[in-house]
Coordinates of C-alpha atoms in Angstrom, one line a residue:
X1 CA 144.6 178.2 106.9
X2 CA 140.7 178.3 105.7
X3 CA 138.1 179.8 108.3
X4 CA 136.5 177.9 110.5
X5 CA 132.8 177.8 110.4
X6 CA 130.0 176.5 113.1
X7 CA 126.2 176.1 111.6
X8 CA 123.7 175.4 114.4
X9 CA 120.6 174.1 113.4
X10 CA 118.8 171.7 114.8
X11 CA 117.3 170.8 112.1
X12 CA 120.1 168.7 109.6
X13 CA 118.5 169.5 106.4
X14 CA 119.0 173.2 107.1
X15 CA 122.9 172.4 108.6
X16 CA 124.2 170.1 105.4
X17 CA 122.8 173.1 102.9
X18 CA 124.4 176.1 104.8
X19 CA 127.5 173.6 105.3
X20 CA 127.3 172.8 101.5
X21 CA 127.1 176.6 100.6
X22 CA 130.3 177.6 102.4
X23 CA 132.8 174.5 101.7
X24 CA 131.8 175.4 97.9
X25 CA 133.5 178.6 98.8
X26 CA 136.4 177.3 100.8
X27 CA 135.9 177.5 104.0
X28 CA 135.7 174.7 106.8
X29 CA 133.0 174.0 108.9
X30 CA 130.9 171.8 111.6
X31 CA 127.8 171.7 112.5
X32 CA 126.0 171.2 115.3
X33 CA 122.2 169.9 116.7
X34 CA 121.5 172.1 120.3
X35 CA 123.2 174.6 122.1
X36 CA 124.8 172.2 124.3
X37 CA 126.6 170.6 121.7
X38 CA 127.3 174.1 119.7
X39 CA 128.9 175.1 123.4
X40 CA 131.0 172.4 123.4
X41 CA 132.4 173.2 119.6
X42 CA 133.5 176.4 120.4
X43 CA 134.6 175.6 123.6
X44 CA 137.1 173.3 121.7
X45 CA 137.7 174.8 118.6
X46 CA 136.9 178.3 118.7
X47 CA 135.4 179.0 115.1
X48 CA 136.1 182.2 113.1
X49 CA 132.5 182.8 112.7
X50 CA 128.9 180.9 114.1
X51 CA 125.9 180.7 111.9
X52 CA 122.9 179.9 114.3
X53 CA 119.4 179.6 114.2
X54 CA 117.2 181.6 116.6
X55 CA 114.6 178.7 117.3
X56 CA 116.6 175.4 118.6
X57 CA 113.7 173.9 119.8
X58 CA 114.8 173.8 123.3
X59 CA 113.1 176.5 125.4
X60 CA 115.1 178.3 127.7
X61 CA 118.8 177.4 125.7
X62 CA 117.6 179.0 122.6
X63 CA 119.9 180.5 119.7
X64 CA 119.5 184.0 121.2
X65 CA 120.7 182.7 124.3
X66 CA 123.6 180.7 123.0
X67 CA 124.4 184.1 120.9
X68 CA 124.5 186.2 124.4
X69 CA 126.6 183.5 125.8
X70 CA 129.3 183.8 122.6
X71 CA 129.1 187.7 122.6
X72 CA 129.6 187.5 126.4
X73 CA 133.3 184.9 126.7
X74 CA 133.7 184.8 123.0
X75 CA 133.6 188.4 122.1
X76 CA 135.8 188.6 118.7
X77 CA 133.6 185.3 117.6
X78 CA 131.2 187.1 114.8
X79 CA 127.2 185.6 114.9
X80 CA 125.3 185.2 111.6
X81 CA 122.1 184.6 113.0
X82 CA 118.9 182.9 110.5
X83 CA 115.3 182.0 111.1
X84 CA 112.4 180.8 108.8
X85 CA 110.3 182.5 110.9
X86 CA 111.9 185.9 111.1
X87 CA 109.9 188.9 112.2
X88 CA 111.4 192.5 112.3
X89 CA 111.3 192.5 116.2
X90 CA 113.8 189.1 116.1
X91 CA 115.7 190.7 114.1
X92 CA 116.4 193.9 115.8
X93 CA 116.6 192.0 119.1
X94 CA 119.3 189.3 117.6
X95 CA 121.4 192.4 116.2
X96 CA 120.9 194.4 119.5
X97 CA 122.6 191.4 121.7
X98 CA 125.5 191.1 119.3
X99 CA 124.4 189.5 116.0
X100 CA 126.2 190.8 113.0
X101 CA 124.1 190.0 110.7
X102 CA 120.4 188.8 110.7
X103 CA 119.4 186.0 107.5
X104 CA 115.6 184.6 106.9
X105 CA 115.0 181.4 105.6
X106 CA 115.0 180.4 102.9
X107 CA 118.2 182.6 102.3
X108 CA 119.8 183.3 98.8
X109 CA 123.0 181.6 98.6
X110 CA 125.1 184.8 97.3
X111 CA 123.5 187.0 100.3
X112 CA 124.7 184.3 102.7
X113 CA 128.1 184.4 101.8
X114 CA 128.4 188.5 101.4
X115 CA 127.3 188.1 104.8
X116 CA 130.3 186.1 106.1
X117 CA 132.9 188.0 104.2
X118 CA 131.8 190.9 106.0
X119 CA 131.2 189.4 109.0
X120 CA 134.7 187.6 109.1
X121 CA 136.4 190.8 108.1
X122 CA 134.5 193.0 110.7
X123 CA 136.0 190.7 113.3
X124 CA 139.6 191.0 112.0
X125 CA 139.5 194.7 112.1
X126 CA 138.3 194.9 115.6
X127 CA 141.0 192.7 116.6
X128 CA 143.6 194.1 115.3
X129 CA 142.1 197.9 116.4
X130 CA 142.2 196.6 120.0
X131 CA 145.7 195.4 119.2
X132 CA 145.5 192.3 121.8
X133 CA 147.9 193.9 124.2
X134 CA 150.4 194.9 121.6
X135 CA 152.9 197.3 121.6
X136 CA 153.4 200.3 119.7
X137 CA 155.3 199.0 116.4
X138 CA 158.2 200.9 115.0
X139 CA 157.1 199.7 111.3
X140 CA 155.0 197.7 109.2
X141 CA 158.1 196.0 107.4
X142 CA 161.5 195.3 108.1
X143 CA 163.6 198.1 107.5
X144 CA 167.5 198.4 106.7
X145 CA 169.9 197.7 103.6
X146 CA 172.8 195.8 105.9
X147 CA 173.9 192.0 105.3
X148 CA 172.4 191.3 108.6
X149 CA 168.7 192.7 107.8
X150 CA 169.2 191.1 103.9
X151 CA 169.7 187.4 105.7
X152 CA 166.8 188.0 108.1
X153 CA 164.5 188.6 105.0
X154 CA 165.7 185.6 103.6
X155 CA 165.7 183.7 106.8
X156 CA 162.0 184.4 106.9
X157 CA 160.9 183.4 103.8
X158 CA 162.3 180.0 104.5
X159 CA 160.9 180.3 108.2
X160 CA 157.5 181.1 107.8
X161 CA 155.8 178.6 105.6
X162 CA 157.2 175.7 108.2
X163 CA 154.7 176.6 111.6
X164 CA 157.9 176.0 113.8
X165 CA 158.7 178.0 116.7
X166 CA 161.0 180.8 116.6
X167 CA 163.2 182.7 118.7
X168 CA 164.0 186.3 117.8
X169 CA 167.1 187.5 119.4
X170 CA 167.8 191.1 119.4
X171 CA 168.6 194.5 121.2
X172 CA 166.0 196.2 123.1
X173 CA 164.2 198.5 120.6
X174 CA 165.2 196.6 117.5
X175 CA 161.7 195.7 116.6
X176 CA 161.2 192.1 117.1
X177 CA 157.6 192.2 116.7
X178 CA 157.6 193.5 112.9
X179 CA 159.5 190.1 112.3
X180 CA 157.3 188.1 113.9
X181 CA 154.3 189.9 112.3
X182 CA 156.0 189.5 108.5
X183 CA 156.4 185.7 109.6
X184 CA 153.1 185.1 110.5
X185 CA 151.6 187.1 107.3
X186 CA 153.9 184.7 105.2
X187 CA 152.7 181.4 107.1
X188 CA 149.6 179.3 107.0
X189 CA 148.0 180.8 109.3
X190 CA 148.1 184.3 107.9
X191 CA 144.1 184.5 107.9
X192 CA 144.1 183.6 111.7
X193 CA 144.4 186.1 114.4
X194 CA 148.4 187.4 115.4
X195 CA 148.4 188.1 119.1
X196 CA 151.2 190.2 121.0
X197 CA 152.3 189.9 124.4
X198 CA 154.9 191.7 126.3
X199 CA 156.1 189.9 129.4
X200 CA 157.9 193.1 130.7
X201 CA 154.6 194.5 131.2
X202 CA 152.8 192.5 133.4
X203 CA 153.9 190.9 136.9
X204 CA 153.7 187.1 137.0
X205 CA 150.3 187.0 138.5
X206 CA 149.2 189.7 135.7
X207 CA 151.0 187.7 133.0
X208 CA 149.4 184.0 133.7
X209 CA 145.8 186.3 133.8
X210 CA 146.4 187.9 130.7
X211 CA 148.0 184.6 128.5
X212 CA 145.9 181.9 130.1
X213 CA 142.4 183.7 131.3
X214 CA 140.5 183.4 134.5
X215 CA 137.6 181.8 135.7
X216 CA 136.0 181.9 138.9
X217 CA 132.9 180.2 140.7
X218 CA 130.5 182.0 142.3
X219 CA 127.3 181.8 143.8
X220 CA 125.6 183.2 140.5
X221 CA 127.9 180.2 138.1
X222 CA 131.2 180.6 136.7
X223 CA 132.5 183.7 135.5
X224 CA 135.2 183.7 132.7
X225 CA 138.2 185.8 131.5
X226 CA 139.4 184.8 128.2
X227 CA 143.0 184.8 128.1
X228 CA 144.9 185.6 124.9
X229 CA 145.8 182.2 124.1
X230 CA 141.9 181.5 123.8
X231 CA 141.3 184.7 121.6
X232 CA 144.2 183.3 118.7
X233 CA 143.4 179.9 118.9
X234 CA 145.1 178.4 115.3
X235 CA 147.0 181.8 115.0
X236 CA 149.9 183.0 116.2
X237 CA 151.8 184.5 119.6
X238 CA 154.3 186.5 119.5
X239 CA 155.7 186.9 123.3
X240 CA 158.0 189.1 123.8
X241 CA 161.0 189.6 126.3
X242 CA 160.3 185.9 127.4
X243 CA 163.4 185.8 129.7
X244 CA 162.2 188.5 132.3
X245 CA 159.7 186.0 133.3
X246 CA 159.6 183.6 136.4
X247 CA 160.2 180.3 136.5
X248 CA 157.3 178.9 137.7
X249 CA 155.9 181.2 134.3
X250 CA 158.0 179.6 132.3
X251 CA 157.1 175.6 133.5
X252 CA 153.8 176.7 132.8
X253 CA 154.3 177.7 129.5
X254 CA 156.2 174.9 128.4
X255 CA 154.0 172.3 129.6
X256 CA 151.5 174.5 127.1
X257 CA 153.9 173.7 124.8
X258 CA 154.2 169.8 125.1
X259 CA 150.8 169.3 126.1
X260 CA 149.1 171.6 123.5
X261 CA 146.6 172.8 126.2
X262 CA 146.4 175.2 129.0
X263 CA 144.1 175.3 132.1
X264 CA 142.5 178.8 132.9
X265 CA 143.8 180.2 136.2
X266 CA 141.4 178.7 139.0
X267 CA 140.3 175.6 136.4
X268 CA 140.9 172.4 136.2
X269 CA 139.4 171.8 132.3
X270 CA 142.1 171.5 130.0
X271 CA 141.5 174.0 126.7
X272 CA 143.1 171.9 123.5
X273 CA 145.3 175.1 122.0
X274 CA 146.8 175.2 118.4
X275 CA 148.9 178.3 117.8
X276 CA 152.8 179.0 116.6
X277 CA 154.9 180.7 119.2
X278 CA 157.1 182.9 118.3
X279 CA 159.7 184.5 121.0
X280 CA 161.6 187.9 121.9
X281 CA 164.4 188.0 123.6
X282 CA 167.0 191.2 124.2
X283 CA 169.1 189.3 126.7
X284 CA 171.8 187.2 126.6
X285 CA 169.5 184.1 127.3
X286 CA 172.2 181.1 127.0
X287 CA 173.8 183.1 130.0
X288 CA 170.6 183.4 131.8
X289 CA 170.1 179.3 131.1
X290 CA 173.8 179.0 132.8
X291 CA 172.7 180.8 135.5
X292 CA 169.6 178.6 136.4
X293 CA 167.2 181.9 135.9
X294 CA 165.6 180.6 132.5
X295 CA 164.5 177.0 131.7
X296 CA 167.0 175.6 129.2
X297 CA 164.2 173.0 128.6
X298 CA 161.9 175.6 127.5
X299 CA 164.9 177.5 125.4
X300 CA 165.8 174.4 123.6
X301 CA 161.9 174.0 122.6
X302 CA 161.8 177.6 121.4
X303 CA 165.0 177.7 119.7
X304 CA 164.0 175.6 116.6
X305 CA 164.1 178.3 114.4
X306 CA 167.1 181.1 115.6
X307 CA 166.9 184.7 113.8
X308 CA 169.3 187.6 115.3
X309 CA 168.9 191.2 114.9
X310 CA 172.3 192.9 115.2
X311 CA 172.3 196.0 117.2
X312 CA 172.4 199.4 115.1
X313 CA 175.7 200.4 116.3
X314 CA 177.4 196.9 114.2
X315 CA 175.1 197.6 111.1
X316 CA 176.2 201.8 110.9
X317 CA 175.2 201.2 106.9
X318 CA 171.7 201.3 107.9
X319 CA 171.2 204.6 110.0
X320 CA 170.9 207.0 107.0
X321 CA 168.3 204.8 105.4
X322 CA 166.3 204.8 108.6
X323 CA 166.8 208.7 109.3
X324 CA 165.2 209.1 105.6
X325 CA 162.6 206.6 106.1
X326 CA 161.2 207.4 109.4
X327 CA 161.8 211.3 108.4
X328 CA 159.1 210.5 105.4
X329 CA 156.8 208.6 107.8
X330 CA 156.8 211.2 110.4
X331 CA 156.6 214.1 108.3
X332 CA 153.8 212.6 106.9
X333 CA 151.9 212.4 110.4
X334 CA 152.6 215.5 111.4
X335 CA 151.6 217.2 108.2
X336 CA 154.6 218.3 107.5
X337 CA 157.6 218.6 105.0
X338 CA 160.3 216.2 105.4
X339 CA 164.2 217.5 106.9
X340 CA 166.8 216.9 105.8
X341 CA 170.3 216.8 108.4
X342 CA 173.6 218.6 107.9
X343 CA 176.3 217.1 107.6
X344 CA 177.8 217.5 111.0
X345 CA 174.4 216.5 112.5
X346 CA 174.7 213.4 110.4
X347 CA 178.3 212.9 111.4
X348 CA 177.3 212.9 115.0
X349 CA 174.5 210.6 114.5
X350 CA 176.2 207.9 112.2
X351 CA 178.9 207.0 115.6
X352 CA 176.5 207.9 117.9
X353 CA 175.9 204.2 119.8
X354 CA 172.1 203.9 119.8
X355 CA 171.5 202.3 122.9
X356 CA 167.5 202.1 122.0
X357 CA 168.2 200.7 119.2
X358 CA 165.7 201.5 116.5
X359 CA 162.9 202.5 118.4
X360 CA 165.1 205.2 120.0
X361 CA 166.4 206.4 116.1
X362 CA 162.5 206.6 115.7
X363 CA 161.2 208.8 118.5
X364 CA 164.3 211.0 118.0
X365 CA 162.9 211.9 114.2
X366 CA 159.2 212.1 116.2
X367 CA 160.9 214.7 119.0
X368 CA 162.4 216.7 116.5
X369 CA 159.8 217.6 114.1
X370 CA 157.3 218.1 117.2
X371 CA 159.4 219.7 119.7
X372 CA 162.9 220.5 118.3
X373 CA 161.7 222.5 115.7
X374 CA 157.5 223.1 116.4
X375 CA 158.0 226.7 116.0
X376 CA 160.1 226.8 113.0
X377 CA 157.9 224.3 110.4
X378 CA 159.8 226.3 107.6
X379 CA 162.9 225.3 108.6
X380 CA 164.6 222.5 106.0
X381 CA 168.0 221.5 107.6
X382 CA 168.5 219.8 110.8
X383 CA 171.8 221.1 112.7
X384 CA 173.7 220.2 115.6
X385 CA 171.7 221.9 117.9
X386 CA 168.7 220.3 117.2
X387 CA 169.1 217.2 118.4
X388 CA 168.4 215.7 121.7
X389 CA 171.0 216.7 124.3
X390 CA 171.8 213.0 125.7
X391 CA 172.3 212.5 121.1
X392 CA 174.9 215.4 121.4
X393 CA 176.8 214.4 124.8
X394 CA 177.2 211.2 124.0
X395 CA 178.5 212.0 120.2
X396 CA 180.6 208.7 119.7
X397 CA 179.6 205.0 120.9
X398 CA 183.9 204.8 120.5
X399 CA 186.7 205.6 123.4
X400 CA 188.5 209.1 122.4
X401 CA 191.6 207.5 121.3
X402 CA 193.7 209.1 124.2
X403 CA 197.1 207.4 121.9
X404 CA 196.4 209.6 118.6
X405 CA 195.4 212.9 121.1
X406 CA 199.1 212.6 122.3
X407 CA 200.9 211.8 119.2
X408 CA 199.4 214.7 117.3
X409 CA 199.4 217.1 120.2
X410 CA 203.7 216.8 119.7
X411 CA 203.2 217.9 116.3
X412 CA 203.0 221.1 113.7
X413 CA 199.7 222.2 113.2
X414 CA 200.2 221.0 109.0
X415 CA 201.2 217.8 110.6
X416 CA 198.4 217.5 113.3
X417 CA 196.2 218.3 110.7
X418 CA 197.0 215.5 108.0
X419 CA 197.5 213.3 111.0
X420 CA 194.0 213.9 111.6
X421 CA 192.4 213.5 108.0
X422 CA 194.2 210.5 107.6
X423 CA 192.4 209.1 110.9
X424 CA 188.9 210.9 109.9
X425 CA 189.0 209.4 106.0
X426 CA 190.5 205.7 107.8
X427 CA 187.4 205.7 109.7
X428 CA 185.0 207.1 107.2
X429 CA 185.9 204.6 104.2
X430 CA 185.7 201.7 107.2
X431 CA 182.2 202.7 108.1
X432 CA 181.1 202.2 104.6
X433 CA 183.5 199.2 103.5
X434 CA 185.7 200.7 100.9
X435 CA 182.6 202.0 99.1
X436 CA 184.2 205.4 97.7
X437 CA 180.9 206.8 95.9
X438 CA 179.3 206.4 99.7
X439 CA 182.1 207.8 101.6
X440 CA 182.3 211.1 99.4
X441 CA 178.5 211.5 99.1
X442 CA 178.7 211.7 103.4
X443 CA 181.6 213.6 103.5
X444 CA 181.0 216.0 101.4
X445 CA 182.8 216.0 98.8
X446 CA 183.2 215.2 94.5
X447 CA 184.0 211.3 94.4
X448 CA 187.5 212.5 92.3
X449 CA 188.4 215.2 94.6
X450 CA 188.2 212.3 97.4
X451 CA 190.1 209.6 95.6
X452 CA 192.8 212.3 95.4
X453 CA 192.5 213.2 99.1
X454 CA 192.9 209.5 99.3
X455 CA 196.2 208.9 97.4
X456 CA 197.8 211.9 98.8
X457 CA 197.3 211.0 102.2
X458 CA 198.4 207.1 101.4
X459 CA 195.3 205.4 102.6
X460 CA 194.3 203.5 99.1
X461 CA 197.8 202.3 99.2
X462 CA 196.7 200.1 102.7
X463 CA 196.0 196.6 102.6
X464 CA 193.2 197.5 104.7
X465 CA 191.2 199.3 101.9
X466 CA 190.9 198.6 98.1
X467 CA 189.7 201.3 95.5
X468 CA 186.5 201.1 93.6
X469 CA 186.1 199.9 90.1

């Protein structure tokens, strides 16, 4: 998606040239006469970026008061401003009330557009700096090597050049947002601004402020709160944990949807609104439609496009490569070598059930290197006893299988014990599908030595497992 430019100028010579300058370079603009009808424009459309004129020719609405005006509701809308009769003291004032740049006619075409590559970029930096009410991200990409995380890469790339909705189902922690993001960077509209909204955050009155802005009449005019919807205008919004909102939210939303407008809270002018939603949901949200507690209008609208994260605990194949990764990342924050885990820590943390999700896997490697182990920044291996308590208590996401205790507590210890290794290998070739080379590099042991331990204890002979090639 090209920027959007406005030129205001009131005189047209001056507005088809500048116009002329940019579409040679790609980008999309309009133009416009007076500050009333450059209000209206932005109003409607809000541009990436407004070339005006100081002198409009019309007193008291001049280009310095129009720029006040955008700097004031429009505050991530950069302002070029340009004048043929440009004294330093016009300048200084134009840059002092917001102007990013200041131009004199007659300008040099090269100069112009430096100007609005810096200018547009400026204003993408600060947006995403402030962050738009986001969330703290677990990553920039999407991380993990399972089936499931290999078919939501591929489900993106098929997803994201199409500008349909999206719903993003996953646990709590899973990182929804990091989808949405890499969908949005693949789409159309990657140039346009990605804003983030997290509906568990806000009470409804708080969350119809913060999406749809505010505006309220007073004695001294009209006041206005730009809602987020206004600040991404032709980009995307990613809201997340969509069902924990109310109802009356939710028919508010959809008619957004349908109508491709909003009304600011206390207004009855309709805002025209192009953006892509994309949703996050953690629960089970055909349940909460059976249940009356979420519109199944709105969920059949959002659900044009289905991906589903599966929870950590059902992809087990991808918990070493996130302990490594996020080990390297936070090693690197903290200045820091990177760990490395014993294998009993490792054992504990490959069935441990992961209720956060990701997010929790993540601030477990953060609490480590900064608390765990803070005094002790020479030390390479992570035990046992380093890890959070609740990680340790609550070893296995599994039931103690109360059948096998009682069968091998009738037995010889040299029975108990091959009773038991059969069970522990069982269970360790299962968690990583057969895969031999795997299952020996996590327990320890020479891939040979294994495939003998294997043999002699029967389990390659199982229907349930096949050897390697």
């Amino acid at each position: 998606m090209a920027y959007n430019i406005l030129v205001v100028d009131d005189e047209s010579d001056i507005r088809e040239l500048v116009s002329g300058i940019l579409e040679d370079n790609d980008y999309e603009t309009e133009t416009a006469g007076s500050y009333i009808e450059a209000e209206e424009i932005i109003k409607r459309k809000r541009p990436n970026l407004v070339i005006l004129d100081v002198w409009l020719g019309e007193s008291d609405r001049d280009g310095l008061r129009l720029l006040e005006l955008i700097r004031k509701d429009y505050e991530y809308v950069p302002v070029i401003m340009m004048s043929g009769h440009g004294t330093i003291e016009t300048a200084v004032s134009a840059i002092k009330k917001g102007a990013h740049d200041f131009i004199e006619k007659p300008f040099d075409s090269a100069r112009l557009i430096t100007s609005v590559e810096k200018a547009i970029e400026t204003s993408k930096l600060q947006m995403e700096n402030t962050e738009l009410k986001v969330k703290a991200k677990v990553s920039d990409k999407i991380l993990g090597i399972s089936q499931n995380i290999n078919n939501i890469k591929q489900q993106i790339t098929k997803i994201a050049p199409l500008n349909g909705r999206c719903l993003i189902l996953g646990p709590a922690g899973s990182d929804k947002e990091t989808i949405a993001r890499e969908i949005h960077k693949l789409s159309p509209r990657e140039k346009s601004p990605l804003g983030v909204l997290s509906c568990s955050s806000y009470n409804s009155r708080q969350l119809g402020s913060e999406l749809f802005g505010v505006e309220v009449k007073t004695l001294d005019g009209v006041t206005i709160k730009q809602g987020l919807l206004e600040k991404i205008n032709g980009g995307t919004l990613f809201i997340d944990e969509l069902t924990s909102t109310s109802l009356d939210f939710q028919l508010k939303f959809l008619k957004m949807l349908k109508e491709e407008g909003f009304y600011r809270i206390g207004s009855n002018s309709k805002i025209p609104v192009n953006i892509r939603v994309i949703a996050g949901v953690s629960s089970d949200i055909e349940q909460l439609v059976k249940e009356g507690t979420f519109s199944n209008e709105l969920y059949c609208r959002m659900n044009a496009n289905l991906i589903k994260i599966f929870p950590l605990n059902s992809r087990r194949e991808d918990i070493s490569f996130l302990l490594e990764y996020f080990m390297d990342q936070s090693a690197k924050a903290h200045q820091t070598t990177p760990k490395h885990f014993s294998n009993e820590a490792l054992g504990i943390l490959n069935t441990y059930s992961w209720p956060g999700d990701v997010m929790q896997l993540k601030n477990m490697i953060d609490w480590i290197l900064t608390i765990a182990i803070s005094e002790n920044e020479n030390k390479s291996i992570i035990s046992i006893d380093d890890l959070p308590k609740e990680i340790i208590e609550g070893k296995s996401g599994n039931v103690p299988n109360t059948q096998f205790i009682s069968i091998v507590s009738e037995l010889s210890i040299r029975d108990a014990r091959e009773a038991f290794e059969r069970e522990y290998f069982a269970e360790q070739l299962r968690r990583f599908r057969g895969n031999i080379s795997q299952t020996a590099k996590f327990v320890g042991m020479e891939r040979s030595a294994l495939h003998r331990k294997l043999k002699n204890l029967n389990i390659l002979d199982s229907k349930s497992f096949k050897s390697e090639r």
